[in-house]
Coordinates of N, CA and C in Angstrom, one line a residue:
M562 N 10.7 15.8 41.2 CA 9.8 15.7 40.9 C 9.5 17.2 40.6
A563 N 8.8 18.1 40.2 CA 8.1 19.2 40.0 C 7.7 19.9 41.4
G564 N 7.4 21.1 41.7 CA 7.0 22.7 41.9 C 5.5 21.7 42.8
P565 N 4.7 22.5 43.2 CA 3.4 21.9 43.1 C 2.5 22.4 41.7
W566 N 1.9 20.9 42.1 CA 0.6 20.6 40.8 C -0.7 21.8 40.6
V567 N -0.2 22.8 40.4 CA -1.0 23.7 40.2 C -1.4 24.3 38.1
I568 N -2.6 23.8 37.8 CA -2.6 24.4 36.8 C -3.9 24.9 36.1
P569 N -4.2 25.7 35.9 CA -5.4 26.5 35.4 C -6.3 25.7 34.4
T570 N -7.3 26.0 34.7 CA -8.4 24.6 33.8 C -8.7 26.0 32.5
V571 N -8.8 25.7 31.4 CA -9.1 26.2 30.4 C -9.7 25.5 29.4
N572 N -10.5 26.5 29.6 CA -11.9 26.9 29.0 C -12.2 26.4 27.7
T573 N -12.8 24.8 26.8 CA -12.5 24.7 25.3 C -13.9 24.5 24.9
P574 N -13.6 24.9 23.1 CA -15.0 24.7 22.6 C -14.6 22.6 22.9
M575 N -16.4 22.4 22.6 CA -16.0 20.5 22.9 C -15.6 20.2 21.5
D576 N -15.5 21.0 20.6 CA -15.0 20.1 19.2 C -13.2 20.2 19.2
D577 N -13.0 20.7 19.8 CA -11.4 21.8 19.9 C -10.8 19.6 21.0
G578 N -12.0 20.0 22.3 CA -11.6 19.3 22.7 C -11.4 17.8 22.4
L579 N -12.3 17.5 21.9 CA -12.4 15.8 20.7 C -11.4 16.0 19.9
L580 N -10.6 17.1 19.4 CA -10.2 16.5 18.2 C -8.1 16.9 19.5
V581 N -8.5 16.8 20.9 CA -7.1 16.8 21.8 C -7.4 15.0 21.6
L582 N -8.8 15.0 22.3 CA -8.9 13.7 22.7 C -8.7 12.7 21.3
A583 N -8.2 13.0 20.3 CA -8.1 12.5 19.1 C -6.6 11.5 18.8
Q584 N -6.3 13.1 19.1 CA -4.7 13.2 19.4 C -4.0 12.5 20.5
W585 N -4.6 12.5 21.4 CA -3.7 11.8 22.9 C -4.0 10.1 22.6
L586 N -4.9 9.9 21.8 CA -5.8 8.9 22.4 C -5.4 8.0 20.4
S587 N -4.9 8.7 19.4 CA -4.5 7.8 18.5 C -2.7 6.9 18.3
P588 N -3.2 6.3 17.3 CA -2.2 5.2 17.4 C -0.8 6.0 16.7
G589 N -1.0 7.1 16.0 CA 0.3 7.4 15.8 C 0.9 8.5 17.1
F590 N -0.2 8.1 18.6 CA 0.4 9.8 19.5 C 1.6 8.3 20.3
P591 N 2.9 8.7 20.8 CA 4.2 7.7 21.0 C 3.7 7.4 22.3
L592 N 2.9 6.4 22.9 CA 2.2 5.9 23.8 C 3.1 4.5 24.1
G593 N 3.9 3.8 22.7 CA 3.7 2.6 22.6 C 3.2 1.2 23.2
S594 N 1.7 2.1 22.9 CA 0.9 0.9 23.4 C 0.8 -0.6 22.8
F595 N 1.3 -0.6 21.4 CA 1.2 -1.3 20.0 C 1.8 -2.2 20.9
A596 N 2.6 -2.0 21.9 CA 4.1 -3.0 22.9 C 3.5 -3.8 23.7
Y597 N 2.1 -4.5 23.7 CA 0.7 -4.2 24.0 C -0.6 -5.1 24.2
S598 N -0.5 -6.5 25.1 CA -1.6 -7.1 24.6 C -2.6 -7.7 26.2
Q599 N -1.8 -6.7 27.3 CA -3.3 -7.0 28.5 C -3.2 -8.2 28.9
G600 N -2.9 -9.2 28.6 CA -2.7 -10.5 28.8 C -3.0 -11.5 27.9
L601 N -3.6 -11.1 26.9 CA -3.9 -11.8 25.7 C -3.6 -12.9 24.7
E602 N -3.0 -12.0 24.8 CA -1.4 -13.6 24.3 C -1.6 -14.7 24.5
S603 N -1.5 -14.2 26.2 CA -1.7 -16.0 26.9 C -2.7 -17.1 27.0
A604 N -3.6 -16.1 26.6 CA -4.8 -16.7 26.7 C -5.4 -17.4 25.1
I605 N -4.4 -16.5 24.1 CA -4.6 -17.1 22.7 C -3.5 -18.3 22.6
A606 N -2.3 -17.5 23.3 CA -2.2 -19.1 24.0 C -2.4 -20.4 23.8
D607 N -3.5 -20.1 25.5 CA -4.3 -21.5 25.8 C -5.7 -21.7 25.4
G608 N -6.1 -21.2 24.2 CA -6.7 -21.7 22.9 C -8.2 -21.1 24.2
V609 N -7.9 -20.3 24.9 CA -9.7 -19.5 25.4 C -9.8 -18.9 25.5
V610 N -9.1 -17.6 23.6 CA -9.5 -16.4 22.8 C -8.6 -17.2 21.0
G611 N -10.1 -17.8 20.8 CA -9.5 -17.9 19.4 C -10.6 -17.5 18.3
D612 N -11.4 -16.8 18.5 CA -12.1 -15.9 17.5 C -12.7 -14.9 17.6
A613 N -13.7 -14.1 16.6 CA -13.6 -13.0 16.8 C -15.1 -12.9 18.6
E614 N -15.9 -14.1 18.4 CA -17.0 -13.4 19.8 C -15.7 -14.1 20.9
T615 N -15.1 -14.7 20.8 CA -14.5 -15.6 22.3 C -13.1 -13.9 22.9
L616 N -13.0 -13.4 21.3 CA -12.5 -11.9 21.9 C -13.3 -10.6 22.4
E617 N -14.6 -11.1 21.8 CA -15.5 -10.4 22.7 C -15.9 -10.4 23.8
L618 N -16.4 -11.3 24.2 CA -16.4 -11.6 24.9 C -14.9 -11.1 26.6
W619 N -14.2 -12.1 26.2 CA -13.1 -11.5 26.7 C -12.8 -10.2 26.9
L620 N -12.9 -9.1 26.3 CA -12.6 -7.3 26.7 C -14.0 -6.9 26.8
A621 N -15.1 -7.7 26.7 CA -16.2 -7.3 27.4 C -15.7 -7.6 28.9
D622 N -15.6 -9.1 29.5 CA -15.3 -9.1 30.7 C -14.5 -8.3 31.8
T623 N -13.8 -8.1 30.8 CA -11.8 -6.3 31.4 C -12.3 -5.6 31.7
L624 N -13.5 -4.9 30.4 CA -14.1 -3.2 30.1 C -14.4 -3.6 31.7
A625 N -15.7 -4.1 31.8 CA -17.1 -4.2 33.1 C -16.3 -4.0 34.1
H626 N -14.8 -5.5 34.5 CA -15.3 -6.1 36.1 C -13.7 -6.3 36.3
G627 N -13.2 -5.4 35.1 CA -11.2 -5.9 35.1 C -10.6 -4.2 35.0
T628 N -10.2 -4.4 34.7 CA -8.9 -3.0 33.7 C -9.9 -1.3 33.1
G629 N -10.6 -2.3 32.6 CA -11.3 -1.1 31.9 C -12.2 -0.3 33.3
R630 N -13.1 -0.3 34.1 CA -13.4 -0.4 34.9 C -12.5 0.4 35.8
T631 N -11.4 0.0 35.9 CA -10.3 0.9 37.4 C -9.3 1.8 36.6
D632 N -9.2 2.0 35.2 CA -9.2 2.9 35.2 C -9.4 3.4 34.6
A633 N -11.4 3.8 34.3 CA -11.8 4.7 34.7 C -12.1 5.4 35.9
I634 N -12.3 4.2 37.1 CA -11.8 5.4 38.4 C -11.1 6.4 38.2
L635 N -10.2 5.8 38.7 CA -8.7 6.3 38.0 C -8.6 7.8 37.5
I636 N -9.5 7.5 35.7 CA -9.1 8.9 35.4 C -10.7 10.3 35.9
R637 N -11.4 9.5 36.8 CA -11.8 10.2 37.0 C -11.5 11.2 38.5
T638 N -11.0 10.3 39.3 CA -10.1 10.9 40.2 C -9.4 11.4 40.0
A639 N -8.3 11.3 39.3 CA -7.2 12.1 38.6 C -7.4 13.5 38.3
N640 N -9.1 13.1 38.0 CA -9.3 14.6 37.2 C -10.2 15.6 38.3
A641 N -10.2 15.1 39.5 CA -11.0 15.8 40.3 C -9.6 16.4 41.0
A642 N -8.5 15.8 41.0 CA -7.6 15.9 42.6 C -7.5 17.9 41.9
T643 N -7.1 18.0 43.5 CA -7.4 19.5 43.3 C -5.1 20.5 43.3
D644 N -5.1 19.1 43.8 CA -3.0 19.7 43.7 C -2.2 18.6 43.2
R645 N -1.0 19.0 43.8 CA -0.5 17.7 43.8 C -0.1 16.5 44.3
N646 N 0.0 16.6 45.7 CA -0.3 15.4 46.5 C -1.6 14.8 46.1
A647 N -2.7 15.3 46.2 CA -4.1 14.6 45.5 C -3.8 13.7 44.8
L648 N -3.3 14.6 43.4 CA -2.9 13.7 42.5 C -1.8 12.2 42.6
S649 N -0.7 12.8 43.5 CA 0.1 11.8 43.9 C 0.1 10.7 44.5
E650 N -2.0 10.5 45.8 CA -1.9 9.7 45.9 C -3.1 8.7 45.1
V651 N -3.2 9.3 44.3 CA -4.2 8.7 43.4 C -3.2 7.5 42.5
D652 N -2.1 8.4 41.8 CA -1.5 7.7 40.9 C -0.4 6.1 42.3
A653 N -0.5 7.0 43.4 CA 0.0 5.8 44.1 C -0.7 4.7 44.3
A654 N -2.2 4.1 44.3 CA -3.3 3.9 44.4 C -3.4 2.8 43.2
A655 N -2.9 3.7 41.8 CA -3.0 3.1 40.5 C -2.2 2.1 40.5
R656 N -1.4 2.5 40.8 CA 0.0 1.3 41.1 C 0.3 0.7 42.3
A657 N -0.7 0.6 42.8 CA -0.2 -0.4 44.3 C -1.1 -1.7 43.9
F658 N -2.6 -0.9 42.9 CA -3.6 -2.6 42.7 C -3.2 -2.4 41.0
A659 N -1.8 -2.3 40.7 CA -1.3 -3.1 39.3 C -1.0 -4.4 39.7
S660 N -1.9 -6.0 39.1 CA -2.5 -7.1 39.4 C -1.3 -8.1 39.1
C661 N -0.2 -7.7 38.6 CA 1.1 -7.9 38.2 C 2.2 -7.3 38.0
A662 N 3.5 -7.3 37.9 CA 4.1 -7.1 37.4 C 4.3 -6.5 36.0
G663 N 4.1 -7.3 35.2 CA 3.6 -7.1 33.6 C 2.8 -5.7 33.2
R664 N 1.7 -5.3 33.7 CA 0.9 -4.7 34.3 C 1.7 -3.4 35.2
S665 N 1.5 -4.1 35.8 CA 3.0 -2.4 36.3 C 3.4 -1.9 35.3
I666 N 3.9 -2.8 35.0 CA 4.8 -2.0 34.1 C 5.2 -1.0 32.3
E667 N 3.4 -1.5 32.5 CA 2.5 -1.1 31.5 C 2.1 0.5 31.8
L668 N 1.7 0.4 33.1 CA 1.0 1.2 34.0 C 2.0 2.5 33.7
H669 N 3.2 2.3 34.2 CA 5.0 2.9 33.9 C 5.1 3.2 33.0
D670 N 5.7 3.0 32.3 CA 6.2 2.9 31.1 C 4.7 4.5 30.1
M671 N 3.7 3.3 29.6 CA 3.3 3.9 28.7 C 2.5 5.3 29.2
G672 N 3.0 5.4 31.1 CA 2.3 6.8 31.9 C 3.5 7.9 31.4
A673 N 4.9 7.0 31.7 CA 5.8 8.5 31.6 C 5.9 8.9 29.6
A674 N 5.7 8.2 28.7 CA 5.8 8.5 27.5 C 4.5 9.0 27.2
F675 N 3.3 9.1 28.1 CA 2.2 9.9 27.5 C 2.6 11.7 28.4
S676 N 3.2 11.3 29.8 CA 3.6 12.5 30.2 C 4.2 12.6 29.6
N677 N 5.9 12.0 29.0 CA 6.7 13.0 28.7 C 6.3 14.4 27.3
T678 N 5.6 13.0 26.5 CA 5.0 14.0 25.3 C 3.7 15.4 25.3
V679 N 3.4 14.9 26.3 CA 2.5 15.8 26.8 C 2.4 17.1 27.4
D680 N 4.2 17.0 28.5 CA 4.2 18.1 28.5 C 5.1 19.1 28.3
A681 N 6.2 18.2 27.4 CA 6.6 18.8 25.7 C 6.2 19.9 25.0
V682 N 5.1 19.4 24.6 CA 3.9 20.5 23.6 C 2.6 20.7 23.7
W683 N 2.1 20.6 25.6 CA 1.0 21.3 26.7 C 1.6 21.6 28.3
A684 N 3.3 21.3 28.7 CA 3.5 22.0 29.4 C 2.5 21.9 31.0
F685 N 2.1 20.4 30.6 CA 1.2 20.5 31.9 C 1.4 19.9 33.3
G686 N 2.8 19.9 33.3 CA 3.6 19.3 34.7 C 3.6 18.1 35.0
L687 N 3.1 16.8 34.5 CA 2.2 15.9 34.6 C 3.5 14.9 35.5
D688 N 4.3 14.9 35.4 CA 5.6 14.7 35.3 C 6.2 13.0 35.1
G689 N 5.7 12.3 34.6 CA 6.0 10.3 34.7 C 4.7 9.9 35.3
L690 N 3.5 10.4 35.7 CA 2.4 10.0 36.5 C 2.0 7.9 35.7
S691 N 0.7 7.9 36.0 CA 0.8 6.2 35.6 C -0.5 6.3 34.8
F692 N -0.2 5.6 33.6 CA -1.3 6.2 32.4 C -2.6 7.2 32.2
P693 N -3.1 6.3 33.3 CA -5.1 6.4 33.8 C -5.1 8.1 34.0
V694 N -4.0 8.4 35.0 CA -3.5 9.0 36.6 C -3.4 10.3 35.1
G695 N -2.3 9.9 34.6 CA -1.9 11.0 33.9 C -3.0 11.6 32.5
F696 N -3.5 11.1 31.8 CA -4.7 11.0 31.3 C -5.6 11.7 31.8
G697 N -6.2 11.7 33.0 CA -7.5 12.6 33.4 C -7.1 14.1 34.4
A698 N -5.3 13.6 34.6 CA -5.0 15.1 35.1 C -5.0 15.9 33.8
A699 N -4.8 15.3 32.6 CA -4.4 16.8 31.1 C -5.7 16.5 30.8
C700 N -6.6 15.9 31.3 CA -8.3 16.6 30.6 C -8.5 17.3 31.9
R701 N -8.1 17.5 32.7 CA -8.5 18.8 33.7 C -7.6 19.8 33.8
A702 N -6.2 19.8 32.3 CA -6.2 20.7 32.8 C -6.4 21.1 31.6
R703 N -6.4 20.5 30.0 CA -6.9 21.1 29.1 C -8.8 21.5 28.8
G704 N -9.0 20.8 30.1 CA -10.6 21.4 30.2 C -11.1 20.8 29.6
I705 N -11.4 19.6 29.3 CA -12.0 18.6 29.1 C -12.4 17.9 29.6
D706 N -14.0 17.5 28.7 CA -14.8 16.6 30.2 C -14.7 15.6 30.3
V707 N -14.8 15.0 31.5 CA -14.0 13.9 31.6 C -15.2 12.7 31.6
D708 N -16.8 13.0 31.5 CA -17.9 12.2 31.0 C -17.2 12.0 29.4
R709 N -17.2 13.1 28.8 CA -16.7 12.4 27.6 C -15.5 12.0 27.2
A710 N -14.1 12.2 28.3 CA -12.9 11.6 28.0 C -12.9 9.6 28.3
G711 N -13.6 9.5 29.0 CA -13.9 8.3 29.8 C -14.2 7.1 28.2
P712 N -15.3 7.7 27.9 CA -15.5 6.3 26.9 C -14.6 6.4 25.9
F713 N -14.3 7.6 25.4 CA -12.6 7.6 24.3 C -11.7 6.7 25.1
Y714 N -11.3 7.0 26.5 CA -9.8 6.4 26.5 C -10.3 5.2 26.6
L715 N -11.1 4.6 27.1 CA -11.9 2.9 27.0 C -12.2 2.4 25.4
H716 N -12.4 3.1 24.7 CA -13.0 3.1 23.3 C -11.4 2.5 22.7
A717 N -10.2 3.0 22.8 CA -9.3 3.4 22.4 C -8.5 2.2 23.5
G718 N -8.5 2.0 24.5 CA -8.2 0.5 25.1 C -8.4 -0.6 24.3
V719 N -9.7 -1.1 23.9 CA -10.4 -2.1 23.2 C -9.6 -1.9 21.9
A720 N -9.3 -0.9 20.6 CA -9.2 -1.3 19.7 C -7.0 -1.0 19.4
N721 N -6.2 -0.9 20.8 CA -5.4 -1.3 20.8 C -5.6 -3.0 21.2
V722 N -6.5 -3.8 22.4 CA -6.2 -5.3 22.5 C -7.4 -5.7 21.6
V723 N -7.2 -5.6 20.2 CA -8.4 -6.1 19.3 C -7.2 -5.8 18.5
A724 N -6.3 -5.3 17.6 CA -5.3 -4.9 17.3 C -3.9 -5.6 17.7
A725 N -4.0 -5.9 18.5 CA -2.3 -7.3 19.0 C -3.3 -8.6 18.7
A726 N -4.8 -8.7 18.8 CA -5.6 -9.9 18.0 C -4.9 -10.3 17.2
Q727 N -5.0 -9.7 16.0 CA -5.3 -9.8 14.8 C -3.9 -9.8 14.4
R728 N -2.2 -9.8 15.6 CA -1.4 -10.3 14.8 C -0.8 -11.8 15.8
L729 N -2.0 -11.9 16.7 CA -1.9 -13.5 17.5 C -2.4 -14.4 17.0
M730 N -3.9 -14.4 15.9 CA -4.8 -15.2 15.1 C -5.5 -14.6 13.9
P731 N -6.4 -15.6 13.3 CA -7.4 -15.3 12.5 C -8.0 -14.5 12.7
L732 N -8.2 -13.4 12.3 CA -9.4 -12.1 12.9 C -9.0 -11.2 11.4
G733 N -9.7 -11.1 10.9 CA -10.2 -9.7 9.8 C -9.9 -8.6 10.3
Q734 N -9.6 -7.7 9.2 CA -9.9 -6.4 9.4 C -11.7 -6.2 9.8
T735 N -12.4 -6.9 8.7 CA -13.9 -6.7 9.5 C -14.5 -7.4 10.9
R736 N -14.5 -8.6 10.9 CA -14.4 -9.0 12.0 C -13.6 -8.0 13.4
A737 N -13.0 -8.0 13.0 CA -12.3 -6.7 14.2 C -13.0 -5.8 14.1
Q738 N -13.5 -4.8 13.4 CA -13.9 -3.8 13.2 C -15.5 -3.7 14.0
G739 N -15.8 -5.1 13.6 CA -17.3 -6.1 14.5 C -17.2 -5.5 15.7
V740 N -16.1 -6.2 16.4 CA -15.7 -6.4 17.4 C -15.5 -4.5 18.4
I741 N -14.6 -4.1 18.1 CA -14.6 -2.4 18.5 C -16.6 -1.8 18.8
A742 N -16.8 -2.2 17.4 CA -18.2 -1.2 17.2 C -19.1 -2.0 18.6
A743 N -18.9 -3.2 18.6 CA -19.7 -3.7 19.4 C -19.9 -4.1 21.0
L744 N -18.6 -3.9 21.0 CA -18.0 -3.2 22.4 C -18.0 -1.5 22.5
S745 N -18.3 -0.7 21.7 CA -18.7 0.8 22.1 C -19.5 0.9 22.9
P746 N -20.8 0.6 23.2 CA -21.5 0.8 23.8 C -21.4 0.4 25.5
L747 N -20.3 -0.9 25.6 CA -20.1 -1.1 26.7 C -19.2 0.2 27.3
C748 N -18.3 0.7 26.2 CA -17.2 1.6 26.7 C -18.1 2.7 27.8
E749 N -18.9 3.1 26.7 CA -19.5 4.5 27.3 C -20.3 4.6 28.5
R750 N -20.8 2.9 28.3 CA -22.0 2.4 30.5 C -20.8 2.2 30.7
V751 N -19.9 2.1 30.7 CA -18.7 1.8 32.2 C -18.3 3.4 32.6
A752 N -18.2 4.2 32.1 CA -17.6 5.4 31.9 C -18.6 5.5 32.7
A753 N -20.1 5.9 32.9 CA -20.8 6.2 33.4 C -21.1 6.3 34.5
E754 N -20.8 4.6 34.5 CA -21.1 3.7 36.0 C -20.3 4.2 36.6
T755 N -19.6 5.3 36.3 CA -18.1 5.1 37.6 C -17.8 6.7 37.9
R756 N -19.0 7.1 37.6 CA -19.3 8.8 37.9 C -19.9 8.4 39.5
G757 N -18.2 9.8 39.8 CA -18.6 10.1 41.8 C -17.5 8.0 41.8
A758 N -16.9 7.8 42.1 CA -16.3 6.9 42.7 C -15.4 7.2 42.6
T759 N -14.5 6.3 43.7 CA -12.5 6.6 44.4 C -13.1 5.5 44.2
P760 N -11.5 5.7 44.5 CA -10.1 4.0 44.6 C -10.8 3.0 45.2
D761 N -11.6 3.7 46.8 CA -12.2 2.5 47.2 C -13.0 1.6 47.1
D762 N -13.8 2.7 45.7 CA -14.7 1.5 44.8 C -13.9 0.3 43.6
I763 N -12.6 0.7 44.0 CA -12.0 -0.3 42.8 C -12.0 -2.1 43.4
A764 N -12.5 -2.4 42.6 CA -12.3 -3.4 42.4 C -12.1 -4.7 41.3
T765 N -11.9 -6.0 41.2 CA -11.5 -6.9 39.5 C -11.7 -8.2 40.3
A766 N -12.9 -8.5 39.1 CA -13.3 -9.3 38.7 C -13.0 -10.8 37.7
S767 N -12.5 -9.8 37.1 CA -12.3 -10.0 35.6 C -11.0 -11.5 35.9
F768 N -10.9 -12.3 36.9 CA -9.9 -13.1 37.3 C -9.0 -13.5 35.7
A769 N -10.0 -14.0 35.4 CA -9.0 -15.1 34.0 C -8.0 -14.1 33.5
A770 N -8.3 -12.7 33.2 CA -7.2 -12.2 33.0 C -6.6 -11.2 33.6
D771 N -6.9 -11.6 34.4 CA -5.4 -11.3 35.0 C -4.4 -12.5 35.6
I772 N -5.1 -12.8 35.7 CA -3.7 -14.7 35.5 C -3.4 -14.8 34.4
A773 N -3.7 -14.6 33.0 CA -3.2 -14.1 32.1 C -2.3 -13.9 31.9
A774 N -2.8 -12.4 32.7 CA -1.0 -11.7 32.6 C 0.1 -11.6 33.3
M775 N -0.4 -12.6 34.3 CA 0.8 -12.8 35.2 C 1.6 -14.1 34.2
R776 N 1.3 -14.9 33.9 CA 1.2 -16.0 32.7 C 2.2 -15.7 31.8
H777 N 1.8 -14.4 31.5 CA 2.0 -13.9 30.4 C 4.0 -13.9 30.3
E778 N 4.2 -13.6 31.1 CA 5.3 -13.1 32.2 C 6.5 -13.6 31.8
T779 N 6.4 -15.4 31.9 CA 6.8 -16.6 31.9 C 6.3 -16.8 29.8
L780 N 5.5 -16.9 29.3 CA 5.4 -17.3 28.6 C 6.1 -17.6 27.4
E781 N 6.9 -18.2 26.5 CA 7.9 -18.1 25.7 C 7.3 -19.8 24.7
P782 N 7.6 -19.0 23.2 CA 7.7 -17.5 22.8 C 6.6 -16.3 23.3
R783 N 6.7 -15.3 23.0 CA 5.6 -14.3 22.7 C 6.2 -12.8 22.0
I784 N 5.9 -12.8 22.1 CA 5.9 -11.0 21.0 C 5.2 -9.6 22.2
F785 N 4.5 -10.0 22.6 CA 4.1 -8.6 23.3 C 4.8 -8.6 24.5
R786 N 4.8 -7.7 25.0 CA 5.1 -7.0 26.6 C 4.4 -7.8 27.4
T787 N 3.0 -7.4 27.3 CA 2.8 -8.1 27.9 C 0.8 -8.8 28.2

């Protein structure tokens, strides 16, 4: 592990920060996010999700009561960390709260991919943090407002799972974009509601999604890692 995590805050124009967020959360950024469905593949196999309406309901629940809310809290807590020890504690909490082995793999592998690329280009010293924690720390280092970054992160996560749904069930491009647009206000609301939260506030009520993620580990055949 690298030495003490001391990164000066860089004050940047908001437009510049938005461009960096767009880059970090772009499908072209090498995260490997296309390989993960967050349990949706199991839900579709079981017939729980089968059209745009049920997909929107599924994602709304995970945003408001599950992974979305949890990641938003972790981003804020990591963003507030002032030294490497505090950041490591947030990272340990993120990994401890993973609901299953698949979720743990996703946190680790996407985090490693994000950290490696950001460290190579911006030299922030993220050093393999889990994805939401590394993202929050990178925003602090780049001087990006966490209130703006949270909704972007959640929106990108929704778009990624919708893209997975398009490969798993009949869902045209227009309906897919409609789902993303319908959930955009919820991304903003969940991010705002986590202002001031700490890891002690992490809880989940999206039990169906957690169970689907667990069941996915033995699903055959499958095309996604989670």
